[in-house]
Short mmCIF file of C-alpha atoms in Angstrom, two decimals:
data_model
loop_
_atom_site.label_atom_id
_atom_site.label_comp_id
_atom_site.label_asym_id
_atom_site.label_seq_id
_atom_site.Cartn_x
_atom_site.Cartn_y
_atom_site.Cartn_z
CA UNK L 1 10.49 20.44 17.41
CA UNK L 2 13.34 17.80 16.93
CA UNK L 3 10.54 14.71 16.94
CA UNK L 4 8.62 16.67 14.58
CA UNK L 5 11.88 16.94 12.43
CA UNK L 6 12.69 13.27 12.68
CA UNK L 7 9.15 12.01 12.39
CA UNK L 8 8.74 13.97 8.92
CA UNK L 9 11.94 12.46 7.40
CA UNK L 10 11.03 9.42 8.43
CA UNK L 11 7.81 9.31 7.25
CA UNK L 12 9.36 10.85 4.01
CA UNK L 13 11.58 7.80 3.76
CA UNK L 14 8.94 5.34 4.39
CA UNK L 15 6.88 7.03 1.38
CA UNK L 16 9.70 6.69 -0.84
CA UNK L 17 10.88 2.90 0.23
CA UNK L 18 7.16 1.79 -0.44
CA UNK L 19 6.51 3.87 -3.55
CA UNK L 20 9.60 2.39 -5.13
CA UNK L 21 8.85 -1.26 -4.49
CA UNK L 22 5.22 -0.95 -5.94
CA UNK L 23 6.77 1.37 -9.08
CA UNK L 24 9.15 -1.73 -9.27
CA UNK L 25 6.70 -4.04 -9.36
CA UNK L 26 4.53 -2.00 -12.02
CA UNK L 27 7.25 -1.52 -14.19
CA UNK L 28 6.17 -4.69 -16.09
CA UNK L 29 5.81 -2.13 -19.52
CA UNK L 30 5.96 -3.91 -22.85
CA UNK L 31 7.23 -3.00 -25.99
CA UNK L 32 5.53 -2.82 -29.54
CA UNK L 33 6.48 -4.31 -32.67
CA UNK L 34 4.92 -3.14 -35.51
CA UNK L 35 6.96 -4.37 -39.08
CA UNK L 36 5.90 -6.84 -42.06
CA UNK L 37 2.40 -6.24 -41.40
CA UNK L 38 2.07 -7.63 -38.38
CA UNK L 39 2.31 -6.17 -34.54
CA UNK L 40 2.69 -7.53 -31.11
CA UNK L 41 3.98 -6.41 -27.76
CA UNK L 42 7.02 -7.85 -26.23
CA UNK L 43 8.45 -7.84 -22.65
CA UNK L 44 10.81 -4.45 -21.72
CA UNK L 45 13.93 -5.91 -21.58
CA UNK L 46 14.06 -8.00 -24.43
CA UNK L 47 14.94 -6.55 -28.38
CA UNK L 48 14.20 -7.29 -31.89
CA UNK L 49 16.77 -9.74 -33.38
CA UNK L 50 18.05 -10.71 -36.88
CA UNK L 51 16.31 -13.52 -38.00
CA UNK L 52 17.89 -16.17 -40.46
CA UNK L 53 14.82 -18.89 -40.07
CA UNK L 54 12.53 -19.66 -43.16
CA UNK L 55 9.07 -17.78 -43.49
CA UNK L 56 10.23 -15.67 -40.81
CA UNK L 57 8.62 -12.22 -40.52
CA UNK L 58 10.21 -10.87 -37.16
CA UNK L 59 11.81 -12.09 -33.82
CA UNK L 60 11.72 -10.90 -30.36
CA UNK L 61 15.16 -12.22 -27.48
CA UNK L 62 15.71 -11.55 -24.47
CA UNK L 63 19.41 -10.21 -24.52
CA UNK L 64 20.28 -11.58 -21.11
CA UNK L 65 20.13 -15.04 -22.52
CA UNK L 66 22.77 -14.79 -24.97
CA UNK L 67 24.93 -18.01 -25.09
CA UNK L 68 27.21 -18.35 -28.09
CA UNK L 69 26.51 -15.48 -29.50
CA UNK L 70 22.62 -16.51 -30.11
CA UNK L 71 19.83 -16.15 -27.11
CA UNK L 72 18.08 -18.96 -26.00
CA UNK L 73 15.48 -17.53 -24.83
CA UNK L 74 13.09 -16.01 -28.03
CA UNK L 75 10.12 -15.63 -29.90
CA UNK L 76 9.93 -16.14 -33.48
CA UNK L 77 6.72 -15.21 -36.09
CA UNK L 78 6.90 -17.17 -38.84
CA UNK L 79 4.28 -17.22 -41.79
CA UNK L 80 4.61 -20.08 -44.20
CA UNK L 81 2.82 -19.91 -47.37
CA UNK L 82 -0.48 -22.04 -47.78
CA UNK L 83 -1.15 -24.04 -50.45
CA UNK L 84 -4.26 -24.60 -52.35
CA UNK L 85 -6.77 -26.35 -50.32
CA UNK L 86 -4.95 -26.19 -47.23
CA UNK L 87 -5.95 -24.86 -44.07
CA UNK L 88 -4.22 -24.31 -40.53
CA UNK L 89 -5.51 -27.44 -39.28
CA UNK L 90 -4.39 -29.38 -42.53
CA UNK L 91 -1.42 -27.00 -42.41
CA UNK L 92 -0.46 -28.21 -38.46
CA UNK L 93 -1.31 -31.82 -39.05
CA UNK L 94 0.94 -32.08 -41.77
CA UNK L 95 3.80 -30.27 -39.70
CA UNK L 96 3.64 -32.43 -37.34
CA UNK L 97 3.18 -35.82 -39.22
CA UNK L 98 6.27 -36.63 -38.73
CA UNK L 99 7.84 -34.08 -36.51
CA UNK L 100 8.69 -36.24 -33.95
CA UNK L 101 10.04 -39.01 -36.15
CA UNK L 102 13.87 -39.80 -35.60
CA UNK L 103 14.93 -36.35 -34.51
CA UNK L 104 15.35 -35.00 -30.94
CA UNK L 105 12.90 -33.49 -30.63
CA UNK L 106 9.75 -34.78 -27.97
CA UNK L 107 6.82 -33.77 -27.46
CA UNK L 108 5.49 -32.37 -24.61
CA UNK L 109 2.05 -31.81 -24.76
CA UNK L 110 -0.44 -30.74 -27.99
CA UNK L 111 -3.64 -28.30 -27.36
CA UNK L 112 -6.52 -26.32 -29.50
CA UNK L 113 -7.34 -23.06 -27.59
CA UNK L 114 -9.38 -20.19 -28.75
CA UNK L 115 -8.35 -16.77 -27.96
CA UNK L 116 -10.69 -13.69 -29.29
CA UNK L 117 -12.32 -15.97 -31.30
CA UNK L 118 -9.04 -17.16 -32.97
CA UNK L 119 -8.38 -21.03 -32.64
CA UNK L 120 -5.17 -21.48 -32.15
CA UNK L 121 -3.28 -25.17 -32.51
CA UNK L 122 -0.40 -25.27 -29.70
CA UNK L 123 2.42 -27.95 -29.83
CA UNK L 124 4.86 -28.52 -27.12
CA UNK L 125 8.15 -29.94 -26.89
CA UNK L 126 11.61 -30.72 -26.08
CA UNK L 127 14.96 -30.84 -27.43
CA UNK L 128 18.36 -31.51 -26.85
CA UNK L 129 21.41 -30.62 -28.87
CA UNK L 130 24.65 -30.16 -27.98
CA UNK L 131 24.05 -30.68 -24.23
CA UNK L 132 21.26 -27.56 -24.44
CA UNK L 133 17.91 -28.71 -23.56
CA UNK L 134 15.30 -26.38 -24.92
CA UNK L 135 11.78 -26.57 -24.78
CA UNK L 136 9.42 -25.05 -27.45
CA UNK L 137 6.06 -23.42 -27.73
CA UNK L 138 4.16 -23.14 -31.15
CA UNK L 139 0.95 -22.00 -31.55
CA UNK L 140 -0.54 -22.14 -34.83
CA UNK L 141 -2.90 -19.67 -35.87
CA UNK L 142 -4.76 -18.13 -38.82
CA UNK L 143 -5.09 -14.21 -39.28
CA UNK L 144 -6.59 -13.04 -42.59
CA UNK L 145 -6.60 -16.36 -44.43
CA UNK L 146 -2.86 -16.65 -43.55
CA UNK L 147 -1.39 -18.79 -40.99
CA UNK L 148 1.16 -17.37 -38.63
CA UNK L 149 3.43 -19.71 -36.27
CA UNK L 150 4.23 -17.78 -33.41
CA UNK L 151 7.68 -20.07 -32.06
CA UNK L 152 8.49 -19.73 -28.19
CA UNK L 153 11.74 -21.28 -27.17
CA UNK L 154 13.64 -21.19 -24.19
CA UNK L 155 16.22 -23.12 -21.84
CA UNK L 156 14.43 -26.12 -20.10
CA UNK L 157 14.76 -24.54 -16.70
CA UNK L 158 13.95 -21.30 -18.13
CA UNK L 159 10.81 -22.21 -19.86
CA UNK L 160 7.76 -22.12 -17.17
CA UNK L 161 9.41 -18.98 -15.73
CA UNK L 162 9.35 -17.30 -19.46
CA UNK L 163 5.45 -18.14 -19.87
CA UNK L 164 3.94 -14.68 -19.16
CA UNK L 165 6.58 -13.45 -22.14
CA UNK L 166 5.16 -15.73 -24.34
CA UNK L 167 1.45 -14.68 -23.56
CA UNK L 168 2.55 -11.73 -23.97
CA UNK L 169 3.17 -12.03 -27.73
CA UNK L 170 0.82 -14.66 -28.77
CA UNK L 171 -2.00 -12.79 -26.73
CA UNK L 172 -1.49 -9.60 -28.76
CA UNK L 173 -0.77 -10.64 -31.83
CA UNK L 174 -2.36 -9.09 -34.98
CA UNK L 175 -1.86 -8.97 -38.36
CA UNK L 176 -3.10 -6.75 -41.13
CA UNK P 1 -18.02 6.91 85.88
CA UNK P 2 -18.72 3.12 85.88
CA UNK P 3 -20.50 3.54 89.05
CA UNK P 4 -23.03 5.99 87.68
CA UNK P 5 -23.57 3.55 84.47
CA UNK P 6 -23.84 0.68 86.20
CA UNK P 7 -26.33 2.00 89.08
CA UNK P 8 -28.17 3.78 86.13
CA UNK P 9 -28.48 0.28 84.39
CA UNK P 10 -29.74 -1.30 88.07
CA UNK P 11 -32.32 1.50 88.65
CA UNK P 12 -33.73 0.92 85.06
CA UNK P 13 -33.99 -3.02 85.74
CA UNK P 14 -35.30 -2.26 88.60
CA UNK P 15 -38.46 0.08 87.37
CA UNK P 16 -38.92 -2.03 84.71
CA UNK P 17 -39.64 -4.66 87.16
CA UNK P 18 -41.58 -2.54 89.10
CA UNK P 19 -43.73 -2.46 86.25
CA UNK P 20 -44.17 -6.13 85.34
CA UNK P 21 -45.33 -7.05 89.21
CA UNK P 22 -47.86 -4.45 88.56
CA UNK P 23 -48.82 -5.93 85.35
CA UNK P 24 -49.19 -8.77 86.71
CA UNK P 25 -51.28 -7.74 89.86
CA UNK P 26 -48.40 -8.82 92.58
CA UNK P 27 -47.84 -5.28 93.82
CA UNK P 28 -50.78 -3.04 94.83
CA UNK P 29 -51.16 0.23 92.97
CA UNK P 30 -50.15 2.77 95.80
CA UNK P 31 -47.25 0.79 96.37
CA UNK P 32 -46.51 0.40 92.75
CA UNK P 33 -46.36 4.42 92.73
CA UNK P 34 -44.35 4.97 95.63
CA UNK P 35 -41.99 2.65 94.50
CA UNK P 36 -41.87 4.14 91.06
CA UNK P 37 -41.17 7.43 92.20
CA UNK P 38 -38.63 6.58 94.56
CA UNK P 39 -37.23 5.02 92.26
CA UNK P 40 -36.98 7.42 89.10
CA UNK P 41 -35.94 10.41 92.06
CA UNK P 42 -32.53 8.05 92.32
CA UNK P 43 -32.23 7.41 88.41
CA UNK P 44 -33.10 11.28 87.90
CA UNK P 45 -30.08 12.39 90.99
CA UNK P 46 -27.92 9.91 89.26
CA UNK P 47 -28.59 11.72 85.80
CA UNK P 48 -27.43 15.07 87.24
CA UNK P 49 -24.75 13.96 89.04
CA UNK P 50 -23.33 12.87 85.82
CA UNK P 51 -23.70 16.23 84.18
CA UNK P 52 -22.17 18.11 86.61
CA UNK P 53 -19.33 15.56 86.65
CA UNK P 54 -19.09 16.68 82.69
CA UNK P 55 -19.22 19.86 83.53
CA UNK P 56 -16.69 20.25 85.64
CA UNK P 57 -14.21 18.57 83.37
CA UNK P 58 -13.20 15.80 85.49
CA UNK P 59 -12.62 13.23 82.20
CA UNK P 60 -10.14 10.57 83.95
CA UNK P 61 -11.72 7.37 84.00
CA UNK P 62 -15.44 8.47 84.67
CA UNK P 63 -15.48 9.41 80.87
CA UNK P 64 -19.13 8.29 79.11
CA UNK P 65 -19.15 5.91 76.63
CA UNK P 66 -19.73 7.94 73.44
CA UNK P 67 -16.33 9.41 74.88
CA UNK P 68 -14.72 6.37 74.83
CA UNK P 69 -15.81 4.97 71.67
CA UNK P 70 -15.11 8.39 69.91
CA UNK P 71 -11.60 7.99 71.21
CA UNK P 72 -11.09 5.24 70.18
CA UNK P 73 -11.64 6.22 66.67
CA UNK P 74 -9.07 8.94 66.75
CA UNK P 75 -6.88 6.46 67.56
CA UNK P 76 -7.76 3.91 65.20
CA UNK P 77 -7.61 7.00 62.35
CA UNK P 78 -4.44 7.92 63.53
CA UNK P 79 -2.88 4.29 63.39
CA UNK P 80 -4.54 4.01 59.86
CA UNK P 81 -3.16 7.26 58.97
CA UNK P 82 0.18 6.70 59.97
CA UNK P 83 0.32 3.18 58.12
CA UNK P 84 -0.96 5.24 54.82
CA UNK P 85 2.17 7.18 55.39
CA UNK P 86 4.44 4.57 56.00
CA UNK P 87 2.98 2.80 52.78
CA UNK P 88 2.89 5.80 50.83
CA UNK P 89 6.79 6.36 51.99
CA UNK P 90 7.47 2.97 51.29
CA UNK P 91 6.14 2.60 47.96
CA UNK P 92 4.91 5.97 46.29
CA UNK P 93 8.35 7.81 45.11
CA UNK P 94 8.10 11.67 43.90
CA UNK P 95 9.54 11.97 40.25
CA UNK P 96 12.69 12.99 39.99
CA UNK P 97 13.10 16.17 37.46
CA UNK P 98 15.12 15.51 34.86
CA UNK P 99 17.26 17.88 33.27
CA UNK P 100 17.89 18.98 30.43
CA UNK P 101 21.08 18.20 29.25
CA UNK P 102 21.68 18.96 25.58
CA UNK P 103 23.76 15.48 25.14
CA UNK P 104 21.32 13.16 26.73
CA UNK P 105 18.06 14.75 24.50
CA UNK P 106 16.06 13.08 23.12
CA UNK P 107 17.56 14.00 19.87
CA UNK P 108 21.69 14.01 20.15
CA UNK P 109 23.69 15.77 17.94
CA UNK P 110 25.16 12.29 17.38
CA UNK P 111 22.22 11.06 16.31
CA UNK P 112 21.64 13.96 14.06
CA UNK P 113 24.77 13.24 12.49
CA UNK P 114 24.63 8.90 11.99
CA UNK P 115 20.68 10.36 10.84
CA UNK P 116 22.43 12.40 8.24
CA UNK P 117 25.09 9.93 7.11
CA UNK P 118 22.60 7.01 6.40
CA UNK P 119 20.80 9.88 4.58
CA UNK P 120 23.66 10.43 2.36
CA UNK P 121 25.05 7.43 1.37
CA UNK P 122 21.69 6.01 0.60
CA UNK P 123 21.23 8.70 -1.77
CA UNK P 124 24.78 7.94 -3.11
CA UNK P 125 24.22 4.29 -3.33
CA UNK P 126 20.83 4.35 -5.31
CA UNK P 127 21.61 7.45 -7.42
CA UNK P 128 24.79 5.31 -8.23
CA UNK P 129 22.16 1.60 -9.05
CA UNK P 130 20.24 4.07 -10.89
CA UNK P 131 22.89 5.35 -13.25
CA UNK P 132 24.32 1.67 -13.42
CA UNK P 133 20.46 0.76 -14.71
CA UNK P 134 19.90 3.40 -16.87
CA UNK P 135 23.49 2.33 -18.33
CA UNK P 136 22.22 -1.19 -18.29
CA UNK P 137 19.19 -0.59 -20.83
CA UNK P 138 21.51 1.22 -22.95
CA UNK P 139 23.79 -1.37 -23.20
CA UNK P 140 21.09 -4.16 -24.26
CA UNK P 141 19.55 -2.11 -27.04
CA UNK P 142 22.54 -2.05 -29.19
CA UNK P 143 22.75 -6.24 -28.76
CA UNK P 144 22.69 -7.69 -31.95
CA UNK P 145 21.34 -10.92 -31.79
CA UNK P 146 21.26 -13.62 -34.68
CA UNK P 147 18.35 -16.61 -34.29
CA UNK P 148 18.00 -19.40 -36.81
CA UNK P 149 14.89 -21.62 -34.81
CA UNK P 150 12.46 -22.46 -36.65
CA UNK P 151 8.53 -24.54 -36.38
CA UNK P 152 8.99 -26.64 -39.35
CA UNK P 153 11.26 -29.54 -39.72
CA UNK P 154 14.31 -29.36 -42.63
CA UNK P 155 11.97 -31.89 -45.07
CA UNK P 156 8.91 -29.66 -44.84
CA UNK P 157 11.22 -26.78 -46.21
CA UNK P 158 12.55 -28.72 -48.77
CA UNK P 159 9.45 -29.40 -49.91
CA UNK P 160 8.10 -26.01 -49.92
CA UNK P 161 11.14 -24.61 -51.51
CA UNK P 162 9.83 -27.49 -54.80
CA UNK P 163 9.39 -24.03 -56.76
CA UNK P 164 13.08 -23.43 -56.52
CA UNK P 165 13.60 -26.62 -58.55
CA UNK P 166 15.08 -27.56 -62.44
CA UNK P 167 13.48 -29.87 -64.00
CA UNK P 168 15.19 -32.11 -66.13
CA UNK P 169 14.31 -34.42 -68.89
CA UNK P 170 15.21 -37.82 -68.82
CA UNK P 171 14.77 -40.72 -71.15
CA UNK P 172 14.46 -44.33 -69.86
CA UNK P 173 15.34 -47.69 -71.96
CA UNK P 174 11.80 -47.72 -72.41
CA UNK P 175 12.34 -43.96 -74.64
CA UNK P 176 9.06 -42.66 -72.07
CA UNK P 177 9.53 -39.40 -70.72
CA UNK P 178 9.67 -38.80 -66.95
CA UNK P 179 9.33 -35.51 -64.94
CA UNK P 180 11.47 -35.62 -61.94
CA UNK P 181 11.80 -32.71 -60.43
CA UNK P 182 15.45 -32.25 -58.36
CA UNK P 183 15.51 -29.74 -55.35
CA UNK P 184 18.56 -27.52 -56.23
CA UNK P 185 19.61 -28.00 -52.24
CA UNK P 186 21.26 -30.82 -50.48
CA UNK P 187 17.92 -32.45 -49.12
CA UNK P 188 16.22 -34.54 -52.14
CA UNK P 189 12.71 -35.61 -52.80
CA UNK P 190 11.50 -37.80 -55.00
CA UNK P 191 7.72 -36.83 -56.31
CA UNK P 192 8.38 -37.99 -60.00
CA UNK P 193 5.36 -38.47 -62.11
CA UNK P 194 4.70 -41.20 -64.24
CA UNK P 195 2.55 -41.85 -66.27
#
């Protein structure tokens, strides 16, 4: 009777051990935001911030990451207004001219990807101000006849480990 | 006993020479028969005398063979049977019964208890992460965070925010009118028209 008592809460707390480490590993939920006509989902832990930058439409931070008062790791939308006879190739090109041109900033690596049929222009690079090397992410993209700029940015060391966050947004992305 | 085997053995020789003279045509037929039957009358007194000796019980050493040979089974079985014990003593042990002693079970009432202490504090411990989580999570949704990055460098700004600008007249030596346009923020452009 007592090995039947011993095997049952054993086998009780074996059940609960292993249910707990695969509910921690599935507990990758996202959240959703959905402001300025546009929506996207964003990893659990991190929270809508203030955003001061020009054209910006929203940010996403992970709060962890706060140094200074400001995080370093983020994700900002941005949607700059288009000009007459400019499109998001034009619009990238001549972003980019002279980007890299006596500032700190270097870049990394440049690609075109499509994603749902949306071609999207992605810039990479590196910066380094004040002793804080960040490296960013863009990808350039059109929704609607407007272009969005989707800006990644985290600590160097941080910035590979942070990728799957900033799929995360730029994968489901949308705009009305 | 001997005696009777061995004599037995010499009259059987014998008739079986008997026979193979009289194959062979050295010994006369009335001869051969006389012989014979003198012959088997000795192998046939021999015969009884031996069953009577059985009879009467007299076993000693005028025992018959089969007698021999069966005895020395016995003894052979009993030698193998008393090294099967001494093996069996040697090596096969009888289980000891154990008792049952409420201490030494296989479930102790120590063990019960350590069982129920691990129990409790790990119940204690994670219901105390999990409040310290939950807390967590709280805490991080009222951060207020402030960013300022941005995609587009400071002269691609200043050149969007042109429709921000004055204009402002101004007259050269030459009395032609120019249209520079002045960004109203620190950066400065010049796209001035002429003419």
């Amino acid at each position: 009777m007592n090995k039947i008592i011993f095997t049952l809460i054993l086998t009780i707390l074996v059940v609960v051990t292993v249910m707990g480490c695969v509910t921690d590993q599935k507990n990758n939920q996202t959240n959703k935001y959905s402001q300025n006509n546009i929506s996207f989902d964003y990893a659990e832990n991190w929270r809508v911030a203030n955003v001061t930058s020009p054209y910006a439409v929203a940010a996403v931070a992970d709060p962890t990451t706060v140094q200074n008062g400001r995080p370093t790791t983020l994700v900002i939308i941005q949607k700059p207004p288009l000009t007459r006879g400019t499109n998001l190739k034009l619009a990238y090109e001549n972003n980019y001219a002279n980007f890299f041109n006596n500032t700190s900033y270097q870049k990394v690596s440049e690609a075109n990807i499509t994603l749902n049929n949306t071609k999207i222009y992605e810039n990479v690079y590196t910066t380094n101000t004040a002793g804080l090397e960040k490296e960013y992410r863009v990808a350039w993209l059109s929704k609607n006849q407007k272009v969005y700029v989707i800006l990644c940015s985290a600590l160097k060391k941080d910035f590979d480990r942070e990728q799957s966050n900033f799929d995360l947004v730029i994968k489901s992305f949308q705009a009305q | 006993m001997i005696d009777i085997v061995s004599q037995k053995e010499k009259l059987i020789k014998r008739l079986k020479e008997l026979e193979t003279e009289y194959n062979q045509g050295y010994l006369p037929k009335n001869d051969f028969i006389r012989q014979k039957e003198y012959l088997s009358q000795q192998l046939e007194a021999l015969e009884v005398a031996d069953r009577v000796k059985r009879l009467q019980g007299k076993q000693g050493s005028e025992k018959s063979l089969d007698y021999w040979s069966e005895k020395e089974k016995e003894n052979q079985g009993i030698v193998d049977q008393e090294e099967k014990e001494e093996l069996l003593k040697k090596y096969v042990t009888k289980p000891q019964t154990i008792e049952k002693n409420p201490e030494n079970g296989w479930l102790s009432n120590r063990a019960k208890i350590i069982i129920s202490i691990i129990l409790i504090v790990g119940f204690l411990v994670g219901t105390a992460f999990g409040v310290s989580v939950i807390s967590k999570t709280s805490e991080l949704s009222q951060v207020s965070m402030i960013v300022n990055d941005s995609a587009f460098p400071a002269k691609n700004i200043t050149n969007i925010t042109k429709n921000t600008t004055t204009t402002k007249k101004i007259y050269t030596n030459r009395t032609r009118l120019i249209n520079r346009t002045v960004p109203s923020s620190t950066g400065s452009t010049n796209n001035s028209t002429t003419p």
